[in-house]
Coordinates of C-alpha atoms and ligand atoms in Angstrom, one line a residue:
Chain A
M1 CA 35.5 200.8 271.9
I2 CA 38.4 199.7 269.8
P3 CA 37.7 200.1 266.1
R4 CA 37.4 196.9 264.2
W5 CA 40.3 197.7 261.8
Q6 CA 42.6 198.1 264.8
Q7 CA 41.5 194.8 266.2
I8 CA 42.2 193.1 262.9
I9 CA 45.7 194.6 262.7
F10 CA 46.4 193.7 266.3
W11 CA 45.4 190.0 265.8
T12 CA 47.1 189.8 262.5
L13 CA 50.4 191.1 264.0
L14 CA 50.1 188.9 267.0
L15 CA 49.5 185.8 264.8
S16 CA 52.3 186.6 262.4
T17 CA 54.6 187.1 265.4
V18 CA 53.7 183.8 266.9
G19 CA 54.0 182.1 263.5
M20 CA 57.5 183.6 262.9
A21 CA 58.7 182.7 266.3
A22 CA 57.5 179.1 265.8
Y23 CA 59.2 179.0 262.4
L24 CA 62.5 180.3 263.8
I25 CA 62.4 177.8 266.6
R26 CA 61.9 175.0 264.1
L27 CA 64.7 176.3 261.9
R28 CA 67.0 176.5 264.9
S29 CA 66.1 173.1 266.0
R30 CA 66.7 171.6 262.5
T31 CA 70.2 173.3 262.3
E32 CA 71.1 172.1 265.7
N33 CA 70.1 168.6 264.8
R34 CA 72.1 168.7 261.7
L35 CA 75.2 169.9 263.5
L36 CA 74.8 167.3 266.2
A37 CA 73.9 164.4 263.8
V38 CA 77.5 163.2 263.6
Q39 CA 78.1 163.5 267.4
D40 CA 74.9 161.9 268.3
T41 CA 75.8 158.7 266.5
A42 CA 79.1 158.4 268.3
P43 CA 78.7 155.8 271.0
V44 CA 80.2 156.7 274.4
V45 CA 81.9 153.3 274.5
A46 CA 83.1 151.7 271.3
S47 CA 81.0 148.7 270.5
E48 CA 82.6 145.5 271.8
D49 CA 80.7 143.4 269.2
A50 CA 82.2 145.3 266.3
P51 CA 84.0 142.9 263.9
N52 CA 87.8 142.7 264.2
A53 CA 89.5 144.5 261.3
P54 CA 93.1 145.4 260.5
V55 CA 94.3 148.8 261.7
T56 CA 97.5 150.7 260.9
L57 CA 99.0 152.2 264.0
L58 CA 101.8 154.8 263.7
I59 CA 103.7 154.0 266.8
A60 CA 106.0 156.7 268.2
S61 CA 109.5 155.8 269.3
D62 CA 111.2 158.2 271.8
F63 CA 114.7 156.9 270.9
E64 CA 114.3 157.2 267.2
G65 CA 112.1 160.3 267.3
A66 CA 110.0 158.8 264.6
L67 CA 106.7 157.0 263.9
L68 CA 106.8 153.4 262.9
P69 CA 103.8 151.8 261.2
V70 CA 102.5 148.5 262.7
Q71 CA 99.5 146.4 261.8
R72 CA 97.1 145.2 264.4
F73 CA 93.5 143.9 264.6
A74 CA 90.9 145.7 266.6
P75 CA 87.1 145.8 266.8
L76 CA 86.1 148.6 264.4
P77 CA 82.6 149.9 264.4
E78 CA 81.2 151.1 261.1
E79 CA 80.2 154.6 262.3
P80 CA 83.2 156.9 261.5
S81 CA 83.4 158.7 264.9
A82 CA 83.2 155.5 266.8
R83 CA 85.7 153.9 264.4
A84 CA 88.2 156.8 264.9
K85 CA 87.9 156.4 268.7
A86 CA 88.4 152.6 268.4
V87 CA 91.5 153.1 266.3
L88 CA 92.9 155.5 269.0
T89 CA 92.0 153.1 271.7
A90 CA 94.1 150.4 269.9
L91 CA 96.9 152.9 269.6
F92 CA 97.0 153.8 273.3
A93 CA 96.8 150.2 274.3
E94 CA 100.2 149.8 272.6
Y95 CA 101.6 152.7 274.6
A96 CA 100.5 151.2 277.9
T97 CA 102.5 148.0 277.4
P98 CA 105.7 147.6 279.3
E99 CA 107.9 147.3 276.2
S100 CA 106.4 150.4 274.6
P101 CA 108.9 152.6 272.7
H102 CA 106.9 155.6 273.9
P103 CA 105.6 154.6 277.4
L104 CA 102.4 156.3 278.5
A105 CA 100.2 155.7 281.5
A106 CA 97.6 153.0 281.1
L107 CA 94.7 155.4 281.4
T108 CA 91.8 156.2 279.1
A109 CA 93.5 158.7 276.7
V110 CA 90.6 159.7 274.4
D111 CA 87.1 160.4 275.7
T112 CA 85.5 161.2 272.4
V113 CA 86.3 161.9 268.7
Y114 CA 84.0 164.2 266.9
L115 CA 84.1 164.4 263.1
L116 CA 83.0 167.5 261.4
P117 CA 83.3 168.8 257.8
V118 CA 86.3 170.9 257.3
P119 CA 85.1 174.5 257.2
A120 CA 84.8 175.6 253.6
S121 CA 86.4 178.9 254.3
T122 CA 89.6 177.2 255.4
P123 CA 92.5 178.6 253.4
A124 CA 94.4 176.0 251.5
S125 CA 97.6 177.0 253.1
T126 CA 98.5 179.3 255.9
S127 CA 101.7 180.6 257.3
M128 CA 102.1 177.4 259.2
T129 CA 103.1 174.3 257.4
A130 CA 101.5 171.0 258.3
S131 CA 103.4 171.3 261.5
G132 CA 101.7 168.3 263.0
I133 CA 103.3 166.0 260.4
A134 CA 106.4 167.8 259.6
P135 CA 108.3 167.4 262.9
A136 CA 108.6 163.7 263.2
L137 CA 109.3 163.2 259.5
N138 CA 112.0 165.8 259.2
R139 CA 114.4 164.0 261.4
A140 CA 117.8 164.3 260.0
T141 CA 119.3 161.4 261.9
A142 CA 116.4 159.0 261.8
P143 CA 115.2 157.1 258.8
T144 CA 111.7 158.0 257.6
P145 CA 109.7 154.9 258.6
I146 CA 106.4 155.8 257.0
P147 CA 105.9 154.4 253.5
A148 CA 105.0 156.9 250.8
A149 CA 101.4 155.6 250.7
T150 CA 100.1 154.3 254.0
P151 CA 97.6 151.6 253.1
P152 CA 94.3 152.6 254.5
T153 CA 92.2 150.1 256.3
A154 CA 89.2 152.3 256.2
P155 CA 87.1 153.1 254.4
T156 CA 86.8 149.9 252.6
A157 CA 84.2 148.8 250.1
D158 CA 81.9 147.8 252.9
A159 CA 82.4 151.0 254.8
P160 CA 79.4 153.3 255.1
T161 CA 79.3 155.8 252.4
T162 CA 77.6 158.7 254.0
D163 CA 78.1 162.4 253.3
V164 CA 80.6 162.4 256.2
L165 CA 82.9 160.1 254.3
A166 CA 82.7 162.0 251.0
S167 CA 84.5 165.2 252.1
P168 CA 87.6 166.2 254.2
L169 CA 86.9 165.9 257.9
L170 CA 88.1 167.8 260.9
A171 CA 88.5 165.4 263.8
V172 CA 88.1 167.0 267.2
V173 CA 89.9 164.7 269.6
N174 CA 88.8 165.2 273.2
L175 CA 91.6 163.9 275.4
N176 CA 91.0 162.7 279.0
G177 CA 92.3 165.2 281.6
D178 CA 93.7 162.5 283.8
F179 CA 95.7 161.0 281.0
V180 CA 97.0 164.5 280.1
A181 CA 98.0 165.2 283.7
H182 CA 100.1 162.0 283.6
H183 CA 101.7 162.6 280.2
P184 CA 105.5 162.8 280.3
S185 CA 106.7 166.4 279.7
G186 CA 109.1 167.3 276.9
I187 CA 109.1 168.8 273.4
E188 CA 109.8 165.5 271.6
V189 CA 107.7 163.2 273.7
E190 CA 104.6 165.4 273.6
N191 CA 104.9 166.1 269.9
L192 CA 105.3 162.4 269.2
T193 CA 102.0 161.6 271.0
L194 CA 100.1 164.2 268.9
L195 CA 101.7 163.2 265.7
S196 CA 101.0 159.5 266.4
I197 CA 97.3 160.4 266.9
V198 CA 97.1 162.5 263.8
S199 CA 98.9 160.1 261.6
T200 CA 97.1 157.0 262.9
L201 CA 93.7 158.7 262.3
H202 CA 94.7 159.7 258.8
A203 CA 96.1 156.2 258.0
N204 CA 92.8 154.6 259.0
L205 CA 90.3 157.3 258.0
P206 CA 92.0 159.2 255.1
Q207 CA 89.2 161.7 255.0
I208 CA 90.5 163.2 258.2
T209 CA 92.8 166.0 257.1
R210 CA 92.8 168.1 260.1
V211 CA 92.8 167.4 263.9
H212 CA 92.0 169.7 266.8
F213 CA 92.6 168.8 270.4
L214 CA 90.6 169.5 273.5
V215 CA 91.2 168.3 277.0
D216 CA 88.1 167.4 279.0
G217 CA 86.1 169.3 276.5
Q218 CA 88.1 172.5 277.0
P219 CA 90.9 174.2 275.0
K220 CA 94.3 173.9 276.5
D221 CA 97.6 175.6 275.6
T222 CA 99.9 172.6 275.6
L223 CA 99.8 168.9 276.2
A224 CA 102.2 168.8 279.1
G225 CA 104.0 172.1 279.0
H226 CA 105.4 172.0 275.4
A227 CA 103.4 170.7 272.4
D228 CA 101.0 173.3 271.2
L229 CA 97.3 172.4 271.4
T230 CA 96.1 175.8 270.3
Q231 CA 96.6 175.1 266.7
D232 CA 95.1 172.5 264.4
Y233 CA 97.3 169.7 263.1
W234 CA 97.0 169.0 259.3
T235 CA 97.5 165.5 257.9
A236 CA 97.8 166.5 254.3
A237 CA 98.6 169.7 252.4
M238 CA 95.6 169.3 250.2
P239 CA 92.1 168.2 251.2
I240 CA 91.1 164.9 249.5
T241 CA 88.1 164.8 247.3
S242 CA 87.3 161.1 247.3
T243 CA 87.6 158.3 249.7
A244 CA 89.7 156.4 247.1
A245 CA 92.5 158.9 247.3
T246 CA 95.3 158.2 249.7
P247 CA 97.3 161.4 249.8
E248 CA 100.9 161.1 250.8
V249 CA 101.7 162.4 254.2
Q250 CA 103.3 165.7 253.8
R251 CA 107.0 165.6 254.4
Chain B
M1 CA 41.2 211.8 274.8
R2 CA 40.4 209.3 272.0
W3 CA 43.7 210.1 270.3
I4 CA 45.6 209.4 273.6
S5 CA 43.9 206.0 274.0
D6 CA 44.8 205.0 270.4
A7 CA 48.4 206.0 270.9
K8 CA 48.5 203.9 274.1
R9 CA 47.0 200.9 272.4
R10 CA 49.6 201.2 269.6
Q11 CA 52.3 201.4 272.2
H12 CA 50.9 198.3 273.9
C13 CA 50.9 196.5 270.6
A14 CA 54.5 197.5 269.9
A15 CA 55.5 196.5 273.4
A16 CA 53.9 193.1 273.0
C17 CA 55.1 192.3 269.4
I18 CA 58.6 193.7 269.2
P19 CA 60.1 191.9 272.2
L20 CA 58.5 188.7 271.1
L21 CA 60.1 189.0 267.6
A22 CA 63.5 190.0 269.1
A23 CA 63.4 187.2 271.6
A24 CA 62.6 184.7 268.8
V25 CA 65.5 185.9 266.7
V26 CA 68.0 185.8 269.5
F27 CA 66.8 182.4 270.6
A28 CA 67.2 181.1 267.0
Q29 CA 70.7 182.3 266.9
Q30 CA 71.8 180.5 270.1
P31 CA 71.5 176.8 270.0
S32 CA 71.3 175.5 273.5
G33 CA 71.5 172.1 275.1
R34 CA 74.4 169.9 274.0
P35 CA 77.3 172.2 273.1
V36 CA 78.3 172.2 269.5
V37 CA 82.0 172.1 268.9
A38 CA 82.9 175.2 267.1
P39 CA 85.2 174.8 264.1
P40 CA 88.6 176.2 265.2
T41 CA 90.2 179.0 263.3
P42 CA 93.0 178.1 260.9
P43 CA 96.5 178.1 262.5
G44 CA 98.6 181.2 262.2
T45 CA 95.7 183.5 261.3
S46 CA 95.2 185.2 264.7
A47 CA 93.9 188.6 264.2
V48 CA 96.1 190.0 267.0
L49 CA 98.9 192.0 265.6
S50 CA 102.1 192.8 267.3
A51 CA 103.6 196.2 266.4
T52 CA 106.9 195.0 265.1
P53 CA 108.8 198.0 263.9
S54 CA 108.6 198.4 260.2
K55 CA 112.4 198.3 259.8
P56 CA 114.1 196.6 262.7
P57 CA 117.6 197.7 263.1
A58 CA 120.0 195.0 262.1
P59 CA 122.1 193.6 264.9
V60 CA 125.3 195.6 264.9
S61 CA 127.3 193.2 267.0
Y62 CA 127.1 189.5 267.6
R63 CA 124.9 188.8 270.6
V64 CA 123.2 185.7 271.9
V65 CA 120.1 185.3 273.9
L66 CA 119.8 182.2 276.1
D67 CA 116.4 181.3 277.3
P68 CA 116.3 178.8 280.2
A69 CA 112.7 177.4 279.8
H70 CA 110.2 177.2 282.6
G71 CA 110.8 178.7 286.1
G72 CA 108.9 179.8 289.2
A73 CA 105.6 178.0 289.5
D74 CA 106.3 176.1 286.3
P75 CA 108.9 173.5 287.1
G76 CA 108.8 171.9 283.6
A77 CA 109.5 168.2 283.5
E78 CA 110.6 166.2 286.5
L79 CA 113.8 164.9 285.1
Q80 CA 114.6 162.6 288.0
T81 CA 114.0 162.7 291.7
G82 CA 115.0 166.1 293.0
L83 CA 115.9 167.6 289.6
D84 CA 113.3 169.8 287.8
E85 CA 113.7 171.0 284.3
K86 CA 113.7 174.6 285.3
T87 CA 116.8 174.1 287.5
F88 CA 118.6 172.1 284.8
T89 CA 117.9 174.7 282.1
L90 CA 119.1 177.6 284.3
T91 CA 122.3 175.8 285.2
L92 CA 123.0 174.9 281.6
A93 CA 122.3 178.5 280.4
Q94 CA 124.6 179.9 283.0
A95 CA 127.4 177.5 282.1
V96 CA 127.1 178.3 278.3
A97 CA 126.9 182.1 279.1
A98 CA 130.0 181.9 281.2
E99 CA 131.9 180.1 278.4
L100 CA 130.7 182.6 275.7
R101 CA 131.7 185.6 277.9
A102 CA 135.1 184.0 278.3
H103 CA 135.3 184.2 274.5
S104 CA 134.1 187.9 274.6
I105 CA 130.7 187.1 273.1
P106 CA 127.9 189.2 274.7
V107 CA 125.1 187.0 276.1
T108 CA 121.7 187.9 277.6
L109 CA 119.7 185.4 279.7
T110 CA 115.9 185.8 279.8
R111 CA 116.1 184.8 283.4
T112 CA 118.9 184.4 285.9
T113 CA 116.8 183.3 288.9
D114 CA 113.9 181.0 289.5
V115 CA 111.1 183.2 288.1
A116 CA 108.2 182.5 285.9
L117 CA 108.1 184.3 282.5
T118 CA 105.4 184.2 279.9
G119 CA 106.3 183.2 276.3
G120 CA 105.5 186.8 275.3
A121 CA 108.0 188.2 277.8
R122 CA 110.7 185.9 276.7
A123 CA 110.1 186.8 273.0
Q124 CA 110.1 190.5 273.9
A125 CA 113.5 190.1 275.5
M126 CA 114.8 188.4 272.4
N127 CA 113.2 190.9 270.0
L128 CA 114.2 194.1 271.7
L129 CA 117.9 193.3 271.4
H130 CA 117.9 192.2 267.7
V131 CA 120.3 189.4 268.3
A132 CA 122.1 186.9 266.1
A133 CA 120.9 183.8 267.9
C134 CA 118.1 182.9 270.3
I135 CA 118.4 179.5 272.1
S136 CA 115.7 178.1 274.3
L137 CA 116.9 175.4 276.6
H138 CA 114.8 172.5 277.7
A139 CA 115.3 169.1 279.2
T140 CA 113.3 165.9 279.3
A141 CA 113.4 162.4 280.8
S142 CA 112.1 160.9 277.6
G143 CA 114.2 159.8 274.6
S144 CA 117.9 160.1 274.4
G145 CA 120.6 162.6 273.4
V146 CA 119.8 166.1 272.4
H147 CA 116.7 167.1 270.4
L148 CA 116.9 170.2 268.3
Y149 CA 113.7 172.0 267.2
T150 CA 113.2 174.8 264.8
S151 CA 109.9 176.5 264.0
A152 CA 107.4 174.7 261.8
Q153 CA 106.6 177.9 260.0
V154 CA 107.7 178.3 256.4
Q155 CA 110.2 181.0 255.5
S156 CA 108.2 184.2 254.6
A157 CA 108.8 185.5 251.1
T158 CA 108.9 189.1 252.4
P159 CA 112.4 190.0 253.8
D160 CA 112.6 191.1 257.4
G161 CA 112.2 194.8 257.8
Q162 CA 109.8 195.2 254.9
R163 CA 106.7 194.0 256.8
E164 CA 104.8 196.8 258.5
F165 CA 103.0 194.5 260.9
V166 CA 103.6 190.8 261.6
P167 CA 100.8 188.7 263.0
W168 CA 101.5 187.5 266.6
R169 CA 103.3 184.2 266.7
T170 CA 104.6 184.4 263.1
E171 CA 107.6 186.6 263.6
Q172 CA 109.9 183.6 263.2
A173 CA 108.7 183.1 259.6
G174 CA 111.3 185.8 258.5
Y175 CA 114.1 183.8 260.1
V176 CA 113.4 180.2 259.4
E177 CA 116.2 179.6 256.9
R178 CA 118.8 181.1 259.2
S179 CA 117.4 179.1 262.1
L180 CA 117.9 176.0 260.1
R181 CA 121.5 177.0 259.5
L182 CA 122.0 177.7 263.1
E183 CA 120.5 174.3 263.9
S184 CA 122.9 172.7 261.5
E185 CA 125.9 174.2 263.2
V186 CA 124.7 173.1 266.7
N187 CA 124.1 169.6 265.2
S188 CA 127.7 169.5 263.9
E189 CA 129.2 170.4 267.3
L190 CA 127.0 167.9 269.2
T191 CA 127.8 165.1 266.7
R192 CA 131.5 166.0 267.0
A193 CA 131.1 165.4 270.8
H194 CA 129.5 162.0 270.0
I195 CA 126.1 163.1 271.5
P196 CA 123.2 161.6 269.5
V197 CA 121.0 164.3 267.9
L198 CA 117.4 164.3 266.7
M199 CA 116.2 167.3 264.7
G200 CA 112.6 168.2 264.2
R201 CA 110.2 171.1 263.7
A202 CA 107.5 172.2 266.1
T203 CA 105.4 175.1 267.2
L204 CA 106.8 176.4 270.4
M205 CA 106.7 179.6 272.3
P206 CA 108.7 181.9 272.5
M207 CA 110.3 180.6 269.3
E208 CA 107.3 181.5 267.0
S209 CA 107.5 185.1 268.1
A210 CA 111.3 185.4 268.0
A211 CA 112.6 187.8 265.4
C212 CA 116.0 186.2 265.3
P213 CA 117.6 182.9 264.2
A214 CA 116.0 180.7 266.9
L215 CA 116.3 177.1 268.1
A216 CA 115.0 175.0 271.0
V217 CA 117.5 172.6 272.5
E218 CA 116.1 169.8 274.6
V219 CA 118.6 167.7 276.5
A220 CA 117.6 164.1 277.3
P221 CA 119.6 161.3 279.1
L222 CA 121.9 159.1 277.1
N223 CA 121.1 155.5 276.0
D224 CA 124.1 154.2 278.0
G225 CA 122.5 155.1 281.3
T226 CA 124.1 158.6 281.6
T227 CA 121.6 160.7 283.5
L228 CA 121.0 164.4 283.2
S229 CA 122.6 165.0 286.6
D230 CA 125.9 163.7 285.2
A231 CA 128.3 166.7 285.4
K232 CA 130.5 165.4 282.6
Y233 CA 127.5 165.1 280.2
Q234 CA 126.3 168.6 281.2
Q235 CA 129.7 170.0 280.5
Q236 CA 129.9 168.2 277.1
V237 CA 126.5 169.7 276.1
A238 CA 127.5 173.2 277.3
D239 CA 130.9 173.0 275.4
A240 CA 129.2 171.8 272.2
L241 CA 126.6 174.7 272.4
T242 CA 129.4 177.2 273.1
A243 CA 131.5 175.9 270.1
A244 CA 128.4 176.1 267.8
L245 CA 127.7 179.7 268.9
I246 CA 131.4 180.6 268.3
D247 CA 131.1 179.0 264.8
W248 CA 127.9 180.9 264.2
S249 CA 129.5 184.2 265.0
A250 CA 131.5 183.7 261.8
D251 CA 128.6 182.5 259.7
W252 CA 125.5 184.4 260.9
K253 CA 125.9 187.3 258.5
V254 CA 126.2 185.1 255.5
Q255 CA 122.9 185.4 253.5
P256 CA 121.2 182.1 252.7
Ligands
ZN1 ZN1 110.6 172.3 278.7

């Protein structure tokens, strides 16, 4: 016969164990949902019915070794991740044209763009400069084509004002493996593609201060043998604090 | 007997409760299902340290390392039908080396045959010798003229030789200013030869780990239709690089 006090202790312990387990599962589920909230809202295909809006594309030129701003109209969804992907879709449509100054294969270049808050622990400056932006703008023989303040087309007054828009964002750009396999190889041509992506994202979504690249969801050392994909690319020296700010691209 | 039964019951209770708790905690720490993109670490903050000697001996004599990029299973870019980047860079490196040796300048090549080398192995070859100039040679079918790249790192405030340990891939930070001066001299000689030059900064291996004034030189075709297989163009580039490295032999010791 088990004494009554032992039975009480046993059932109390068992109940508290089950209770704690249930609480932890719920806590975990809530955390996971919060982390995935931004990704879940990103449509797999950018909405075709989104209204046409002006976009600023920073088009790479292989011969000038520089980025040249052009204005285009493209369907831009309101949701930031989908908008970022739509902007890049418009960018790579330019590169697939026969007269492109930076010819790239007419393949889907970007599978997804995830937007995440820039980790708070990120040091303001590291031993690397904003190497993503610096290369194309430090040309000695080419004029700097980017205006001091690139007019942002987003966010505008009617853009959604969620928490995601209020703080600096890390964009994780998931490149398509087939596109990467067909990308021309070379230091300049590869770096220009990355800089074009980074600068175009920042010009249209100024909250994006940092870009990380994946290929088919996996980390990769280089784009096509040269440009480094292991490091993040920074769009501005300092993170912005409000959507109204349009930080100058670091030179 | 009673005592043994009690002890057994306590063990059963512990056996039932503790694993449940442990499993719950482990489960809570590992979100499953759709993968969450982990925030990447900031650039240049790798924890891996390379044991750079605390006081590297200064180069006693002028020596150049030429690094023909790619090789072996890594052909680099396909420049044109039948011409891979790895072959072009090796030919160019050998041409420059021959010219420099003719001027009694010691040269080391990171590879002299069609072999694959890691970025780390190339950097090691550069750093063991403590040389005055490290030039990586590349070629591409995109763009035109010659593209010169220096490291995107900022010059470190701590002079070389005073740093006990240098994080992996940041050795070049102690040499950035001299690398820019070397780039300027190469630019001058290429421009003198009427070859268009673009200069930029990028993160490239083995340049980031090179403890020497370092530069990546990428040769592209010319706008007028001159291809990379054009012997005259190849010779012009080789001559300009040789001239720049001869100029550098007089300037490399000058402090910035
Ligand atoms: Zn190469």
